[in-house]
XYZ file of C-alpha atoms in Angstrom:
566
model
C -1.344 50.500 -4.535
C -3.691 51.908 -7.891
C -6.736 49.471 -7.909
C -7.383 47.648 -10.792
C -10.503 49.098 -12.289
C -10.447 47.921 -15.760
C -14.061 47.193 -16.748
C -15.516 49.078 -13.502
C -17.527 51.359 -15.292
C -20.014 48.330 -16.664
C -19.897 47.028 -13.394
C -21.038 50.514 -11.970
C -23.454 51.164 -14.169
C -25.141 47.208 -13.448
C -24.583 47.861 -9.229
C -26.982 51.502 -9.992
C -29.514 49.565 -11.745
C -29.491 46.869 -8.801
C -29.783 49.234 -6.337
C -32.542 51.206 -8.361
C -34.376 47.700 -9.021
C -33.076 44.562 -7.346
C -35.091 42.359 -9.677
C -31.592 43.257 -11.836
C -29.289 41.550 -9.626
C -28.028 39.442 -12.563
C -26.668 42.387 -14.370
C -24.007 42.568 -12.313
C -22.991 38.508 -12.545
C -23.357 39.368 -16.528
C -20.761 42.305 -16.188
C -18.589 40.511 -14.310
C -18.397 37.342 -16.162
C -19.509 35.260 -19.604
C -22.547 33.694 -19.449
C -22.619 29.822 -17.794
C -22.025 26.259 -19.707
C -24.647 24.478 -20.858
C -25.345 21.555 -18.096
C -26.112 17.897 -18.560
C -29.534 16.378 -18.056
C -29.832 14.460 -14.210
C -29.146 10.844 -13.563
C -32.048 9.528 -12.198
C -31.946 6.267 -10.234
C -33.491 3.344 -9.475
C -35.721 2.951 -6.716
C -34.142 0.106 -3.986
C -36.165 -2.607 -3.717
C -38.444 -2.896 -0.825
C -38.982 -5.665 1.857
C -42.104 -8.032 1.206
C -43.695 -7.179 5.198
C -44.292 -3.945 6.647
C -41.615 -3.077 9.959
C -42.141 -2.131 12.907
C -39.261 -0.564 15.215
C -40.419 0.704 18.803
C -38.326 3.357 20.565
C -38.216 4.080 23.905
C -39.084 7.152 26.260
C -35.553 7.746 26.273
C -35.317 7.751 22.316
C -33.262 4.702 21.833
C -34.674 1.315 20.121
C -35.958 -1.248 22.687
C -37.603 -3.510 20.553
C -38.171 -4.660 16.382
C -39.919 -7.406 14.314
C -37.143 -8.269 11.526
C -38.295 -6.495 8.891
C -38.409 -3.421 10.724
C -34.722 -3.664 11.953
C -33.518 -4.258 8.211
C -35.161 -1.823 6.717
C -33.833 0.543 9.068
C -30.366 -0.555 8.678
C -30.075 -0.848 5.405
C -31.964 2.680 4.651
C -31.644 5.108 7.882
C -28.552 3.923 9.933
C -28.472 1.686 13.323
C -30.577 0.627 15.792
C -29.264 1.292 19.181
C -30.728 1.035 22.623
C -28.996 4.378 23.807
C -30.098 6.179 20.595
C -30.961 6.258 17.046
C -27.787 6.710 14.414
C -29.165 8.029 11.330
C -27.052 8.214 7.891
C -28.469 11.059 6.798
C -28.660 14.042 9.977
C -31.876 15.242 8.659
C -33.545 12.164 9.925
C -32.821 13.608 13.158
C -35.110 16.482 12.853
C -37.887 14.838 11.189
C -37.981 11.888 14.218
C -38.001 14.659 16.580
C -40.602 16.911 15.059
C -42.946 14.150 14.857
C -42.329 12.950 18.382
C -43.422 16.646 19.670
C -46.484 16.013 16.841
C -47.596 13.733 18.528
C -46.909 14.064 22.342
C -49.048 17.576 21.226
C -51.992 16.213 19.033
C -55.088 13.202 19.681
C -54.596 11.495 16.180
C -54.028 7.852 16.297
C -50.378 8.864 14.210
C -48.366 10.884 11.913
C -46.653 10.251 8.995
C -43.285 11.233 8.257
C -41.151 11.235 5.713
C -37.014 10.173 6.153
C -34.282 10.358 3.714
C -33.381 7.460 2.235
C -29.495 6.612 2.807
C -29.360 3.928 0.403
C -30.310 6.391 -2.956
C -31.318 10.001 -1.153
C -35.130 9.269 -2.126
C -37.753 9.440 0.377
C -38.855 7.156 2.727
C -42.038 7.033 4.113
C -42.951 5.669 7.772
C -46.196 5.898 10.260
C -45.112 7.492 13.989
C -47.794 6.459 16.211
C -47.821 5.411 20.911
C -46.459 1.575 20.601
C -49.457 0.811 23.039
C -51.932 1.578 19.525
C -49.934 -0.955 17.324
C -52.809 -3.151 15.617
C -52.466 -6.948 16.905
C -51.376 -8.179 13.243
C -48.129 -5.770 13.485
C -47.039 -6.302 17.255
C -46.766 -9.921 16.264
C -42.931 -10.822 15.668
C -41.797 -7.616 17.231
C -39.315 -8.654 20.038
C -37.152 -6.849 22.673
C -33.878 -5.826 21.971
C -31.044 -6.702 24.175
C -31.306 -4.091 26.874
C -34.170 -3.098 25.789
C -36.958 -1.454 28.158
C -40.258 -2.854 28.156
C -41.913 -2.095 24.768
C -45.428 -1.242 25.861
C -44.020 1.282 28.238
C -45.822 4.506 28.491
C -43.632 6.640 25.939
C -42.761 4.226 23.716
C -43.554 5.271 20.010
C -43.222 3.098 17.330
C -41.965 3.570 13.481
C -44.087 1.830 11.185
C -42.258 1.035 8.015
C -43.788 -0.463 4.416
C -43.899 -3.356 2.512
C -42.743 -1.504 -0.578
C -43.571 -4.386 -3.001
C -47.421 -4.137 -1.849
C -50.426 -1.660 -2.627
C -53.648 -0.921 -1.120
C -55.458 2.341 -0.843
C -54.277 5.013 1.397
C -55.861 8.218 0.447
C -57.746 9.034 3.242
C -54.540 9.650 5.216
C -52.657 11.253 2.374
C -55.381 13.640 1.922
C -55.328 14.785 5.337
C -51.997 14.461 6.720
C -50.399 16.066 3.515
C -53.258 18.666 2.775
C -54.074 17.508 -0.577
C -56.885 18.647 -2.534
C -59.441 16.353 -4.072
C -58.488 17.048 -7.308
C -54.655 17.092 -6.487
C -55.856 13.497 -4.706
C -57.287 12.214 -7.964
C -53.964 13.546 -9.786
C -52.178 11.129 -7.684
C -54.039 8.535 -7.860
C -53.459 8.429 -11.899
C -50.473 8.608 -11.445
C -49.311 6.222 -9.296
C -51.611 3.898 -11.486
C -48.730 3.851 -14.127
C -50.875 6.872 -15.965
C -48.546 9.597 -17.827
C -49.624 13.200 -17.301
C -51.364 13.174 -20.741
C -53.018 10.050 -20.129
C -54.455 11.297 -16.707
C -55.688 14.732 -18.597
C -57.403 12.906 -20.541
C -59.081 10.435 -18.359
C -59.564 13.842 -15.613
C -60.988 15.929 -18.303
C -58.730 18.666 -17.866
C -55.687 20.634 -19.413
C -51.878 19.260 -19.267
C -51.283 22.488 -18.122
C -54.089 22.423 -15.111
C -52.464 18.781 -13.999
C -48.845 20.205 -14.149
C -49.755 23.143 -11.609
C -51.524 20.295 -9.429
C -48.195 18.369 -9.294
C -46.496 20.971 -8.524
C -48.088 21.770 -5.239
C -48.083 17.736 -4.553
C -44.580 18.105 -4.924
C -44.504 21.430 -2.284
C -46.998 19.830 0.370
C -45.017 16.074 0.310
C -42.101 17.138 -0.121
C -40.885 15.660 -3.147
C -38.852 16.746 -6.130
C -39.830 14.201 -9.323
C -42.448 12.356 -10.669
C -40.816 8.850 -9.921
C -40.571 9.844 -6.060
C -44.314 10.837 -6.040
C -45.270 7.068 -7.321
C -42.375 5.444 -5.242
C -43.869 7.064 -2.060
C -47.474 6.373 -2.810
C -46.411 2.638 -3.322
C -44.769 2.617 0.067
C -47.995 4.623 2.176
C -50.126 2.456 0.839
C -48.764 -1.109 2.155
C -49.196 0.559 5.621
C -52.497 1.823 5.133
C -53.639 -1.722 4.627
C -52.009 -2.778 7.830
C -54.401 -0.190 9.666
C -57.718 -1.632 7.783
C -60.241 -3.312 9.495
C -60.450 -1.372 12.546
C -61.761 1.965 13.723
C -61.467 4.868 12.120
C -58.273 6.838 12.899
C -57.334 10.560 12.523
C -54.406 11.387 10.611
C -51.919 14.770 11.731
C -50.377 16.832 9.417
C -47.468 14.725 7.984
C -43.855 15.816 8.895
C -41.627 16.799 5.707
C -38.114 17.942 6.929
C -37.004 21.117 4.583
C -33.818 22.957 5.127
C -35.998 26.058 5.832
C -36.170 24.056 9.649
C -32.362 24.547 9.999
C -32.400 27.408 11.512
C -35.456 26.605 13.822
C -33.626 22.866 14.654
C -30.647 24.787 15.550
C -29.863 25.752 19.059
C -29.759 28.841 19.772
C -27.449 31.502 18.955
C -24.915 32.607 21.909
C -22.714 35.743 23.245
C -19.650 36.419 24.568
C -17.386 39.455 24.981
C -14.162 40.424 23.960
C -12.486 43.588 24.580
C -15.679 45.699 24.477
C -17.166 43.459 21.102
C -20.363 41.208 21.190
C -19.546 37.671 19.228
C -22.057 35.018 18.408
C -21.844 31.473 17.960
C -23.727 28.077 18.094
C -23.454 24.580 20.029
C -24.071 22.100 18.573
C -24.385 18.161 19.203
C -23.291 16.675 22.866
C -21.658 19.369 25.196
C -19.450 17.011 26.532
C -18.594 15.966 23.534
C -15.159 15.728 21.556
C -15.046 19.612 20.084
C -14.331 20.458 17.209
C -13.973 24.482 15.992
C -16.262 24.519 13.082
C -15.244 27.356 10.938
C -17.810 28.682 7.704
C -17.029 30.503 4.794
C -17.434 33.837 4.362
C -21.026 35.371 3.778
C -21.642 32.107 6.077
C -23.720 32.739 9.406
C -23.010 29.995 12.607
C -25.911 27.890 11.102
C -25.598 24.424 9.667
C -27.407 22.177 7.745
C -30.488 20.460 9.508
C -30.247 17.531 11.321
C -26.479 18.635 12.608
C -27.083 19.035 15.700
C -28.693 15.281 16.490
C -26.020 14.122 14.537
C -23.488 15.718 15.918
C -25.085 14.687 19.364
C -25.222 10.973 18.163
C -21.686 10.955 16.837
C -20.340 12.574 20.633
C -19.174 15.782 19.077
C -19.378 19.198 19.966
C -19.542 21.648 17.221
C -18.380 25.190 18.171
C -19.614 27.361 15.365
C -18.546 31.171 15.127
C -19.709 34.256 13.486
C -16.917 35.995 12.099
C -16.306 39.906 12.749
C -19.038 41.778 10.988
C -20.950 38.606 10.127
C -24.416 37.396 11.351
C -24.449 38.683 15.143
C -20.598 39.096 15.476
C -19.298 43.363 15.931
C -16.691 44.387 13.291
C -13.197 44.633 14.080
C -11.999 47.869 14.260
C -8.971 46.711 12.069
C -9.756 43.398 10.017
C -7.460 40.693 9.550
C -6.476 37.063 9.537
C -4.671 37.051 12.652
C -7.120 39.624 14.071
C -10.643 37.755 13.209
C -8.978 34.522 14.047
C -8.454 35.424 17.647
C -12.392 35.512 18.446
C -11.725 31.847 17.382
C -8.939 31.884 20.225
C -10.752 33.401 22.826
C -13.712 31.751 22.513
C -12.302 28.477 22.805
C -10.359 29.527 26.040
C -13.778 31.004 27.043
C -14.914 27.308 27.219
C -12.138 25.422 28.493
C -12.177 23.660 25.401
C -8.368 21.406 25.572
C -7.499 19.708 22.602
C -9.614 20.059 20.212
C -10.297 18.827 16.252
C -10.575 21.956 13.524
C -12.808 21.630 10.419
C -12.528 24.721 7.879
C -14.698 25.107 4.893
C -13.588 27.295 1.423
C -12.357 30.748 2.261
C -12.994 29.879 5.982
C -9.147 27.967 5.654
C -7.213 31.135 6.141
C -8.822 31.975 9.526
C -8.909 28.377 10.729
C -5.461 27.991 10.548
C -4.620 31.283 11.815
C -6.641 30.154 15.045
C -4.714 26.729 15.146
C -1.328 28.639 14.874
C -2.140 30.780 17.830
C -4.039 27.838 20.054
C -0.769 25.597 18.987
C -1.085 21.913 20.431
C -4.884 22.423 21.457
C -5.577 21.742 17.788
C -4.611 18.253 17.501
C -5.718 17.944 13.676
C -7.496 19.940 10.924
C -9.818 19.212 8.276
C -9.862 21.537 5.232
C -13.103 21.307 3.087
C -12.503 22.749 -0.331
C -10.240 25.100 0.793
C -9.119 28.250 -0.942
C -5.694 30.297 -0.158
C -5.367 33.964 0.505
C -3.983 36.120 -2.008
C -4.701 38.295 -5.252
C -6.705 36.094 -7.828
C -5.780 35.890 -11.409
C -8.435 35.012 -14.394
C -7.732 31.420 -16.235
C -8.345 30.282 -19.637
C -10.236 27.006 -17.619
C -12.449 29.326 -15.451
C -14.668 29.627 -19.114
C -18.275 28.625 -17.908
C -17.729 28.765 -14.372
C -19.751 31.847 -13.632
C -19.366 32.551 -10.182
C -15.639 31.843 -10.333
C -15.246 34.508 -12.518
C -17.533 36.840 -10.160
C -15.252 35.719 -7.101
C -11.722 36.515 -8.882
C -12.977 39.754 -10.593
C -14.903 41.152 -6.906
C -11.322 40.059 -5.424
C -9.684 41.833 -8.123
C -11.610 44.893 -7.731
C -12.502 44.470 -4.032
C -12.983 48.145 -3.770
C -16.813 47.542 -5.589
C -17.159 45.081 -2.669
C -18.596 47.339 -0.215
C -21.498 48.222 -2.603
C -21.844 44.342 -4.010
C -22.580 43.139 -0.676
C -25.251 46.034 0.691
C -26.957 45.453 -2.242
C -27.211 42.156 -1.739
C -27.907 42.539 2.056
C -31.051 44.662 0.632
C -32.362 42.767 -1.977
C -31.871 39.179 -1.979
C -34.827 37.153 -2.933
C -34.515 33.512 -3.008
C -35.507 33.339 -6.883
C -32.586 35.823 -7.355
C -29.886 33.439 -5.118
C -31.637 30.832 -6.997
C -29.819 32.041 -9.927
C -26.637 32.401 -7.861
C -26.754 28.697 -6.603
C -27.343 27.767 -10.016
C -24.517 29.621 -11.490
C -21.890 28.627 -8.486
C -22.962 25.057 -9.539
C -21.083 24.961 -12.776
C -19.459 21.945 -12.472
C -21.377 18.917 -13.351
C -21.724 17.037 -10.315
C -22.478 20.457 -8.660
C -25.399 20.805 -10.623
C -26.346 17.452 -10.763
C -26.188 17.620 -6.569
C -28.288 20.975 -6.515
C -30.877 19.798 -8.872
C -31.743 16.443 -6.393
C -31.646 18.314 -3.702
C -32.927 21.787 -4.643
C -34.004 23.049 -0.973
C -30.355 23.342 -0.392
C -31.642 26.781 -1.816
C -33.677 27.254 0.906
C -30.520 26.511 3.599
C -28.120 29.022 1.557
C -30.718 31.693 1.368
C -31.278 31.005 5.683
C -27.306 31.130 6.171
C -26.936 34.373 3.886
C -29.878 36.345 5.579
C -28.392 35.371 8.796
C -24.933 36.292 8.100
C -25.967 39.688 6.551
C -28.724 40.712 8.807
C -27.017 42.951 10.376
C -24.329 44.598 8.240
C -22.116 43.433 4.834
C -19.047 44.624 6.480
C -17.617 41.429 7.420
C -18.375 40.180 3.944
C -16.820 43.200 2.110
C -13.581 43.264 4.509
C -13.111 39.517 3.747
C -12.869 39.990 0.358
C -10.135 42.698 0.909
C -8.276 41.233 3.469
C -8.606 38.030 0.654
C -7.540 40.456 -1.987
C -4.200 41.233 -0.527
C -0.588 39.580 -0.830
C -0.484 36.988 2.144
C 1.350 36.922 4.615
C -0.317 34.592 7.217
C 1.900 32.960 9.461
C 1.821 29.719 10.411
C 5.004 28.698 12.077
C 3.060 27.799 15.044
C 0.628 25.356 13.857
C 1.995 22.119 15.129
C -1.757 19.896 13.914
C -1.776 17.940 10.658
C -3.402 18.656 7.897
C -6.171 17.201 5.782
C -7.858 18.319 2.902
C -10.645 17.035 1.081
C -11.157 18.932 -2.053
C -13.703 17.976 -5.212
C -12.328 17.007 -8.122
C -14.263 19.458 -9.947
C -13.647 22.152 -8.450
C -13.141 25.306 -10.735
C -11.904 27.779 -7.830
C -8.798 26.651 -6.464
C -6.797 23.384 -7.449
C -5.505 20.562 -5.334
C -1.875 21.683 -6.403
C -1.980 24.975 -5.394
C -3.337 24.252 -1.675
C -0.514 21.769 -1.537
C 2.026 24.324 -2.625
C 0.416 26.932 0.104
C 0.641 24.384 3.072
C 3.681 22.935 2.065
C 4.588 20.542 4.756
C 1.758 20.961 7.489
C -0.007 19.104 4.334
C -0.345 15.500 5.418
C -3.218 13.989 3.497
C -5.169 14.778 0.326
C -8.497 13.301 -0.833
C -9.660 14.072 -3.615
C -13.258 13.579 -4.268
C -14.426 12.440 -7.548
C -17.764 14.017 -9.344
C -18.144 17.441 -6.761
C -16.675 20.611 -6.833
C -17.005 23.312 -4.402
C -20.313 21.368 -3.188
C -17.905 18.942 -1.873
C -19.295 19.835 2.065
C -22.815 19.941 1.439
C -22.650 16.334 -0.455
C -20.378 15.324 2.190
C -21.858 16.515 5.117
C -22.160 13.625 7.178
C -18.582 12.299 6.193
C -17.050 15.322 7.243
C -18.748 14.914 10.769
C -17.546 11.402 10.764
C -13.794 12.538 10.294
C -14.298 14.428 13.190
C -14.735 11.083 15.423
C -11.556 10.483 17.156
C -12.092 6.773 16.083
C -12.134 7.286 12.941
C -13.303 3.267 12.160
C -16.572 4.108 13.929
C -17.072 7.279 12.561
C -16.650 5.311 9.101
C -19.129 2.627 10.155
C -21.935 5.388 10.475
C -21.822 7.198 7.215
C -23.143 6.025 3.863
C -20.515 5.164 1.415
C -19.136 7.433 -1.613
């Protein structure tokens, strides 16, 4: 069949000047497609209201909570998740990550304790806590903290306790922001105005210095604390500071480096990446959460390595699931196929859960990961007892639509598909010279929909994850990426007669790609619930994330109890 090259010559002419100067990478977005919609200013909201006495929660050796004064246990059930004696169940997985880097922080380091900073479940702001032995607790907080029913003794040697604020309180605290954050002095005395009620004018003024000298300061605040706004800085200063009066009046104490978790720690969170062969071919994957957990084939979208966000793996661990993540052929780790396919790529999927021993199993499939997923489940027939589809797409040629107007990377996506012969080029070049200020651009432009953008903008170090996943999936080669798009590209003619599982699909209400109607007119009757998400589009399973691990919970009333609400 003649490709469809109408326009290729512009495109050409933009994928020489990337490859001559990879700075350019846009030109080939802007050849593609009309430039994006204008987007709405954020939402910002409200801090929660704090407690009026500072919390204390003591874990045990074996990570589970053995003992609590009351204020500690609310405000860790109303902000982080549940208090358990066999372990902690965080709302938000990152949590995860951060508890356990500070636990190694401090098995590893003298200082009397660390801060570290959680993720808020209630509004997605921060939340600040002191990590520090239970055996060090000053005698004004161990008061009112009592055991927990089967709780272990809560002096034992391991026991750590989280320290949590009186939010409504202040006192001084610099000393340990200063050196567990790495602040400057004069980034210190920027604070300090600051979370006085002082605007950034104001504090020039009363500093002696430039606007423009205090808005570089705040912006390496906002790097070393891990913060994105203004409001977050003052709302976490407010919080450290009701603990720092809890440890006055005693010796001095040293302060660690505070822990911040970033998506950049994905991929060191992660476990590690694994092997097995078929037929002569090296595949990778991950394993994630409890092995002897319920499993559930966890299949990514293309130009998608086996790594998820951080946190998933504790979560995932806490929830009793077992993630089985795969590298597609060509992608991250995984050899090419010497003929690529649905069927063909899906059959890793196949082997690799009869490599395990797997049984019956649950299926989650993200975007244009669908096609493959339920290619798998046809061929694995009743050991898929039920799928999840994630903003799924469907296989076939893709056709331009007056609605797809300011949804830039839509337009790149049914244009590449269009011409998929360019793809080979589109995707070395991108293998080459991705920077994350270029993908920056990308993330922005695939966020076209409002509460896209509005999603990426509060959480911008998603950037940092996407960038992680890409490298991985294209370290090697952009073949898997650029035979996806033309095994995509074709007429389909994927086969499911033997998928016997029920389908669900969860699919954002904004999304620009593909429409609820035609993924119900694709799956016809394996389709057996829709949800449609209000106020997302195709960032539907990273603003979802720990939902879509809760659906995974074969009871599905606790997986609801242990994920925020929408």
């Amino acid at each position: 069949m003649p490709q469809d090259k109408s326009g290729a010559s512009t495109v050409i002419e933009a994928l020489y000047a990337v490859a001559a100067d990879p700075a350019q990478w846009e030109q080939v977005i802007e050849a593609l497609a009309a430039p994006d919609a204008a987007r709405p200013a954020p939402t910002v909201r409200p801090p929660a209201p704090g407690g009026e006495r500072v919390g204390v929660v003591v874990l045990g050796a074996r990570g589970g909570a053995v003992a609590a004064n009351a204020a500690g246990k609310g405000a860790f059930e109303r902000r982080l998740g549940g208090l358990e004696a066999r372990g902690l169940r965080f709302l938000n997985a990152s949590n995860h990550e951060a508890l356990d880097r500070a636990r190694r922080r401090l098995a590893e380091i003298s200082a009397g304790q660390v801060i570290v900073k959680f993720t808020d479940a209630e509004n997605d702001g921060p939340f600040f806590a002191y990590v520090m032995p239970a055996s060090a607790l000053p005698d004004a907080l161990s008061q009112g903290v009592q055991p927990l029913s089967g709780g272990e003794d809560a002096l034992a040697a391991g026991t750590m306790a989280l320290v949590f604020p009186a939010v409504d309180s202040t006192d001084r605290l610099w000393s340990s922001v200063r050196e567990s954050f790495g602040l400057t002095g004069a980034e210190l005395r920027l604070a300090a105005r600051l979370a006085e009620g002082l605007t950034l004018k104001e504090a020039a003024q009363d500093l002696d210095v430039s606007v423009n000298t205090l808005r570089n300061q705040l912006r390496a605040v906002f790097e070393k604390m891990g913060l994105n706004r203004q409001s977050e800085l003052v709302r976490a200063l407010t919080q450290l500071s009701s603990l720092a009066s809890a440890f006055e009046g005693g010796e001095a104490r040293a302060f660690a480096p505070a822990i911040v978790a970033t998506e950049l720690s994905a991929r060191e969170s992660a476990p590690p990446l694994r092997f097995f062969t078929r037929e002569g071919r090296s595949i990778g994957w991950r394993d994630y959460g409890d092995p002897a957990g319920e499993p559930v084939l966890t299949v990514v979208p293309d130009l998608s390595s086996s790594l998820l966000r951080r946190g998933s793996h504790g979560l995932a661990r806490d929830l009793g699931l077992r993630l089985i993540v795969l590298e597609r052929a060509g992608v991250g780790r995984t050899d090419p196929l010497p003929r690529f396919s649905f069927e063909a790529a899906a059959e890793d999927y196949v082997a690799l859960h009869r490599e395990l021993g797997l049984g019956p199993a649950a299926m989650v499939a993200f975007s244009d990961g669908a096609p493959y997923g339920l290619a798998a489940a046809a061929a694995l027939g009743g050991d898929i007892e039920r799928i999840l589809l994630v903003t799924g797409r469907r296989p076939g040629p893709q056709t331009e639509r007056a609605e797809d107007a300011g949804h830039l990377m839509t337009l790149f996506w049914r244009r590449i598909s269009r011409n998929a012969w360019l793809s080979d080029m589109v995707f070395e070049i991108l293998r080459h010279g991705l920077n994350r200020a270029q993908f920056e651009r990308f993330a922005q432009a695939a966020a076209s929909a409002p509460g896209d953008s509005a999603y990426l903008r509060s959480h911008p170090e998603l950037i940092d994850f996407m960038v992680e996943y890409t490298r991985e999936a294209l370290a090697v080669s952009a073949r898997g990426a650029s035979e996806a798009i033309r095994c995509a590209a074709r007429p389909s003619r994927l086969d499911l007669c033997g998928l016997t599982a029920p389908i669900t699909l969860w699919h954002g209400q904004d999304d620009a790609m593909t429409s609820p109607d035609e993924m119900r007119a694709w799956l016809g009757d394996h389709l057996k619930a829709v949800r449609i998400v209000p106020n997302i589009g195709r960032f539907l399973g990273y603003s979802h994330w720990e939902e879509i691990m809760a659906w995974a919970v074969r009871d599905q009333t606790e997986g609801r109890r242990l994920t925020r609400r929408t």
